[in-house]
Short mmCIF file of C-alpha atoms and ligand atoms in Angstrom, two decimals:
data_model
loop_
_atom_site.label_atom_id
_atom_site.label_comp_id
_atom_site.label_asym_id
_atom_site.label_seq_id
_atom_site.Cartn_x
_atom_site.Cartn_y
_atom_site.Cartn_z
CA MET O 1 95.78 80.72 65.95
CA THR O 2 95.22 81.22 69.66
CA GLN O 3 92.49 83.80 70.18
CA PRO O 4 93.37 86.63 72.52
CA LYS O 5 91.00 86.94 75.45
CA GLU O 6 89.27 90.31 75.23
CA SER O 7 87.00 90.23 78.24
CA LEU O 8 87.17 93.29 80.43
CA ASP O 9 88.75 91.53 83.43
CA SER O 10 91.49 89.91 81.40
CA SER O 11 95.19 90.50 81.70
CA CYS O 12 96.79 92.68 79.00
CA LEU O 13 100.37 91.90 79.81
CA GLU O 14 101.90 89.41 82.20
CA PHE O 15 105.58 88.89 83.00
CA SER O 16 106.30 85.67 84.91
CA ASN O 17 109.79 85.28 86.36
CA VAL O 18 111.32 87.06 83.34
CA THR O 19 115.10 87.32 83.08
CA TYR O 20 116.80 89.08 80.21
CA ARG O 21 120.58 88.90 79.76
CA TYR O 22 122.83 90.91 77.47
CA GLY O 23 125.91 88.71 77.33
CA SER O 24 126.78 88.23 80.98
CA VAL O 25 124.76 91.20 82.23
CA ASP O 26 121.31 90.57 83.68
CA ALA O 27 119.33 93.61 82.54
CA LEU O 28 116.23 92.08 84.17
CA SER O 29 116.22 89.31 86.72
CA ASN O 30 113.15 87.29 87.76
CA VAL O 31 110.64 90.05 86.98
CA SER O 32 106.95 89.30 87.54
CA PHE O 33 103.95 91.63 87.25
CA ASN O 34 100.54 91.75 85.73
CA VAL O 35 98.91 94.64 83.88
CA GLU O 36 95.09 94.21 84.06
CA ALA O 37 92.83 95.59 81.37
CA GLY O 38 91.94 99.23 82.23
CA ASP O 39 95.03 99.81 84.34
CA PHE O 40 97.28 102.90 84.18
CA PHE O 41 100.49 101.06 84.99
CA ALA O 42 103.70 103.03 85.57
CA VAL O 43 107.21 101.59 85.55
CA MET O 44 109.79 103.62 87.51
CA GLY O 45 113.46 103.03 88.02
CA PRO O 46 116.85 104.74 87.71
CA ASN O 47 118.88 104.85 84.50
CA GLY O 48 120.08 101.42 83.50
CA SER O 49 117.46 99.62 85.65
CA GLY O 50 116.02 97.72 82.69
CA LYS O 51 112.97 99.82 81.82
CA THR O 52 113.58 100.00 78.06
CA THR O 53 114.50 96.31 78.06
CA LEU O 54 111.15 95.61 79.73
CA VAL O 55 109.37 97.64 77.01
CA ARG O 56 111.24 95.83 74.22
CA LEU O 57 110.22 92.47 75.72
CA ALA O 58 106.59 93.61 76.10
CA LEU O 59 106.54 94.58 72.40
CA GLY O 60 108.03 91.29 71.28
CA LEU O 61 111.21 93.02 70.02
CA ALA O 62 113.28 90.74 72.26
CA ASN O 63 112.67 87.33 73.80
CA PRO O 64 113.28 86.58 77.47
CA THR O 65 116.33 84.56 78.41
CA ALA O 66 114.11 82.81 81.02
CA GLY O 67 110.53 83.11 82.15
CA GLU O 68 107.37 83.83 80.18
CA ILE O 69 105.56 86.89 78.80
CA ARG O 70 101.85 86.76 77.88
CA LEU O 71 99.90 89.36 75.96
CA PHE O 72 96.11 89.16 76.32
CA GLY O 73 96.57 85.68 77.72
CA VAL O 74 98.66 84.49 74.74
CA PRO O 75 102.38 83.61 75.04
CA ALA O 76 104.36 86.47 73.39
CA SER O 77 106.03 83.99 71.00
CA LYS O 78 102.56 83.01 69.60
CA PHE O 79 100.93 86.45 69.84
CA ASP O 80 100.07 87.90 66.43
CA ARG O 81 97.62 90.70 67.25
CA TRP O 82 100.20 93.48 67.43
CA ASP O 83 97.52 95.91 66.21
CA MET O 84 96.13 95.62 69.77
CA VAL O 85 99.35 97.07 71.15
CA GLY O 86 100.30 100.72 70.45
CA TYR O 87 103.82 101.95 71.00
CA VAL O 88 104.94 105.51 71.57
CA PRO O 89 108.73 105.76 71.31
CA GLN O 90 110.69 108.02 73.65
CA THR O 91 111.19 110.72 71.04
CA MET O 92 110.68 111.34 67.35
CA ASP O 93 113.71 109.89 65.67
CA GLY O 94 115.83 112.14 63.45
CA ILE O 95 114.33 110.72 60.27
CA HIS O 96 110.89 111.96 61.20
CA THR O 97 111.90 115.37 62.37
CA GLN O 98 114.21 115.97 59.37
CA PHE O 99 111.80 114.58 56.83
CA PRO O 100 109.43 117.25 55.49
CA ALA O 101 106.30 115.43 56.69
CA THR O 102 103.28 117.10 58.20
CA VAL O 103 101.78 116.17 61.55
CA ARG O 104 98.83 114.56 59.68
CA GLU O 105 101.19 112.45 57.54
CA ILE O 106 103.01 111.22 60.64
CA VAL O 107 99.69 110.21 62.22
CA ALA O 108 98.48 108.55 58.98
CA HIS O 109 101.69 106.53 58.89
CA GLY O 110 100.28 104.53 61.79
CA LEU O 111 97.89 102.90 59.27
CA TYR O 112 100.69 101.69 57.03
CA LYS O 113 101.01 97.93 57.06
CA GLY O 114 103.28 97.32 54.11
CA PHE O 115 102.94 98.07 50.43
CA ASP O 116 99.30 99.07 49.82
CA PRO O 117 99.24 101.93 47.32
CA PHE O 118 95.44 101.94 46.92
CA GLY O 119 94.51 101.27 50.57
CA PHE O 120 96.39 104.08 52.21
CA TRP O 121 93.88 106.89 51.64
CA ARG O 122 90.79 104.70 51.51
CA ARG O 123 87.61 106.31 52.78
CA GLY O 124 87.19 105.76 56.48
CA ARG O 125 90.89 105.74 57.00
CA GLN O 126 91.09 109.52 56.67
CA GLU O 127 88.36 109.82 59.23
CA VAL O 128 90.24 107.73 61.76
CA VAL O 129 93.31 109.95 61.26
CA GLU O 130 91.26 113.13 61.79
CA ARG O 131 89.64 111.67 64.91
CA SER O 132 92.99 110.60 66.36
CA LEU O 133 94.34 114.14 65.80
CA GLU O 134 91.31 115.50 67.67
CA VAL O 135 91.55 113.00 70.54
CA VAL O 136 95.09 114.22 71.32
CA GLY O 137 94.15 117.86 70.69
CA ILE O 138 96.46 118.63 67.77
CA GLU O 139 93.93 118.96 64.92
CA ASP O 140 94.87 122.61 64.48
CA LEU O 141 98.48 121.59 63.85
CA ALA O 142 97.69 118.91 61.29
CA ASP O 143 99.21 120.75 58.29
CA ARG O 144 102.28 121.99 60.16
CA ARG O 145 105.63 120.34 59.54
CA ILE O 146 106.37 117.85 62.34
CA SER O 147 109.74 119.61 62.86
CA ALA O 148 107.90 122.89 63.49
CA VAL O 149 105.84 121.78 66.48
CA SER O 150 107.00 121.41 70.11
CA VAL O 151 108.37 118.15 71.51
CA GLY O 152 105.16 117.75 73.56
CA GLN O 153 103.08 118.17 70.42
CA GLN O 154 105.35 115.66 68.60
CA GLN O 155 104.71 113.21 71.42
CA ARG O 156 100.97 113.67 71.06
CA ALA O 157 101.33 113.10 67.29
CA LEU O 158 103.10 109.84 68.08
CA ILE O 159 100.24 108.91 70.41
CA ALA O 160 97.74 109.72 67.66
CA ARG O 161 99.80 107.66 65.21
CA SER O 162 99.42 104.66 67.51
CA LEU O 163 95.68 105.32 68.05
CA VAL O 164 94.73 104.91 64.39
CA ARG O 165 95.07 101.15 64.86
CA ARG O 166 92.72 101.24 67.87
CA PRO O 167 95.09 99.62 70.35
CA LYS O 168 93.84 98.11 73.62
CA LEU O 169 97.23 98.57 75.27
CA LEU O 170 99.38 101.65 74.82
CA VAL O 171 103.07 101.39 75.76
CA LEU O 172 105.08 104.58 76.32
CA ASP O 173 108.79 104.87 77.17
CA GLU O 174 109.45 108.13 79.08
CA PRO O 175 107.04 110.21 76.98
CA GLU O 176 107.69 113.24 79.19
CA ALA O 177 111.39 113.46 78.30
CA GLY O 178 112.23 116.86 76.87
CA VAL O 179 108.67 118.18 77.23
CA ASP O 180 108.10 121.40 79.14
CA ALA O 181 105.78 121.54 82.17
CA ALA O 182 102.71 122.75 80.28
CA GLY O 183 103.27 120.19 77.53
CA GLN O 184 103.61 117.43 80.14
CA GLU O 185 100.28 118.37 81.71
CA GLN O 186 98.64 118.18 78.23
CA LEU O 187 100.33 114.84 77.62
CA TYR O 188 99.11 113.35 80.92
CA SER O 189 95.63 114.77 80.34
CA VAL O 190 95.48 112.94 76.99
CA LEU O 191 96.66 109.66 78.58
CA ARG O 192 94.15 110.09 81.45
CA ARG O 193 91.29 110.54 78.93
CA LEU O 194 92.39 107.58 76.81
CA ASN O 195 92.44 105.44 79.95
CA THR O 196 89.23 106.56 81.62
CA GLU O 197 87.04 107.45 78.60
CA GLN O 198 88.26 104.97 75.98
CA GLY O 199 89.31 102.20 78.33
CA ILE O 200 92.79 101.96 76.83
CA THR O 201 95.22 100.24 79.14
CA ILE O 202 98.39 102.30 79.67
CA LEU O 203 101.88 101.01 80.39
CA MET O 204 104.11 104.05 80.91
CA VAL O 205 107.77 104.13 81.79
CA SER O 206 108.38 107.44 83.57
CA HIS O 207 110.92 109.33 85.70
CA ASP O 208 108.28 111.86 86.68
CA ILE O 209 107.51 110.79 90.20
CA GLY O 210 104.89 113.48 90.68
CA ALA O 211 102.98 112.39 87.60
CA VAL O 212 103.26 108.70 88.53
CA LEU O 213 101.83 109.40 91.95
CA GLN O 214 99.01 111.45 90.44
CA GLU O 215 98.13 109.45 87.30
CA ALA O 216 99.06 105.82 87.82
CA LYS O 217 96.71 103.20 89.34
CA THR O 218 99.56 100.71 89.70
CA VAL O 219 103.31 101.20 89.90
CA ALA O 220 106.19 98.80 89.45
CA CYS O 221 109.54 100.09 90.66
CA ILE O 222 112.35 98.14 89.08
CA ASN O 223 116.06 98.01 89.55
CA ARG O 224 116.81 94.91 87.45
CA THR O 225 114.18 93.20 89.58
CA VAL O 226 110.86 94.43 90.95
CA VAL O 227 111.41 96.31 94.24
CA PHE O 228 107.83 97.59 94.63
CA HIS O 229 104.59 96.63 92.91
CA GLY O 230 101.24 98.05 93.96
CA PRO O 231 99.14 101.21 94.09
CA PRO O 232 101.31 104.38 94.18
CA HIS O 233 99.94 105.53 97.54
CA HIS O 234 101.31 102.36 99.11
CA MET O 235 104.82 103.35 98.08
CA THR O 236 106.80 104.88 100.97
CA GLN O 237 109.21 107.80 100.56
CA LYS O 238 111.94 105.47 101.75
CA GLU O 239 111.22 102.97 99.00
CA ILE O 240 111.44 105.69 96.36
CA SER O 241 114.58 107.18 97.91
CA ASP O 242 116.20 103.73 98.09
CA LEU O 243 115.26 103.09 94.45
CA TYR O 244 117.07 106.17 93.18
CA GLY O 245 119.64 106.40 95.99
CA LEU O 246 118.64 110.02 96.61
CA PRO O 247 116.45 111.78 99.22
CA MET O 248 112.77 112.26 98.23
CA ASP O 249 112.84 116.08 98.26
CA VAL O 250 115.80 116.05 95.85
CA LEU O 251 113.96 113.60 93.63
CA LEU O 252 110.77 115.62 93.55
CA HIS O 253 112.51 118.92 92.85
CA ASP O 254 115.35 118.05 90.54
CA LEU O 255 115.51 114.46 89.40
CA MET O 256 112.29 114.16 87.50
CA HIS O 257 113.35 117.01 85.22
CA GLU O 258 116.99 116.09 84.82
CA HIS O 259 117.55 112.38 85.52
CA ARG O 260 116.79 110.92 82.17
P1 ADP M 1 116.78 101.86 81.29
O1 ADP M 1 115.86 101.97 80.18
O2 ADP M 1 116.11 101.64 82.65
O3 ADP M 1 117.76 103.01 81.41
P2 ADP M 1 117.90 99.63 79.82
O4 ADP M 1 116.83 98.64 79.74
O5 ADP M 1 118.16 100.49 78.62
O6 ADP M 1 117.67 100.53 81.12
O7 ADP M 1 119.28 98.90 80.18
C1 ADP M 1 119.38 97.97 81.26
C2 ADP M 1 120.78 97.43 81.34
O8 ADP M 1 121.09 96.68 80.19
C3 ADP M 1 121.87 98.51 81.44
O9 ADP M 1 122.85 98.05 82.31
C4 ADP M 1 122.39 98.63 80.04
O10 ADP M 1 123.74 99.04 80.05
C5 ADP M 1 122.25 97.20 79.53
N1 ADP M 1 122.03 97.19 78.08
C6 ADP M 1 121.01 97.82 77.45
N2 ADP M 1 121.05 97.55 76.11
C7 ADP M 1 122.15 96.78 75.91
C8 ADP M 1 122.74 96.18 74.75
N3 ADP M 1 122.23 96.32 73.55
N4 ADP M 1 123.87 95.45 74.97
C9 ADP M 1 124.37 95.27 76.19
N5 ADP M 1 123.88 95.78 77.29
C10 ADP M 1 122.76 96.52 77.17
MG1 MG M 2 115.35 103.62 78.89
#
């Protein structure tokens, strides 16, 4: 097995000239970027620009048509430390919300690695579940049905579910979708703390330009290919407007809450 590099200055995720094709459609074309350990890396782009495809490739759920992806220095095809990579899906799927599970049960599900009837509630594992609930600030909701809490609280439960495996890299696909303004602030505050206090590297796909400008250390704007890559304050209003094909004031006031 190739050992992942875990030194602080190592790269968590690297795309080198990655192309991904669905049939004859290039969803991503010649995409290159590097997410360094400790980064809060945001991916922005309009609908259909390839963001979810990028996430699927980063998680090893799809293989590039051309180019190479490395996780912690290891080619994605050889990478086998998926416990180091946490994933927060865009929303709770219907199965979770309709299933009569509690918030705590959803979080504990992150520990499940196949059939292990005796291991599931082993001592120590319960503690990691309780701590994850606390880290995202939903310990008071632990016994509530997952369907009875807000979308923002569900998103934080999904973050806690990924935290029980102590990931080094956390990947989120539009976590703010459907979350109200107060809930979004709580969500970003959790991500900020995970990044700055626990050193977890964040890769977040987002339409929320305000949040990206405020929270991200590095931004990649994509529209099938990378059109901007760098610190958010280096991004010009024109670059953002060109990306979405709309003026900046419209984007800041309407788009981030509606364009999903
Ligand atoms: P985003 O997340 O930025 O909205 P996606 O990565 O979902 O974009 O999609 C990128 C492009 O790939 C779009 O043009 C979309 O229509 C196409 N696409 C996505 N999934 C499939 C699929 N399963 N089959 C064919 N085309 C797809
Ligand atoms: Mg998407």
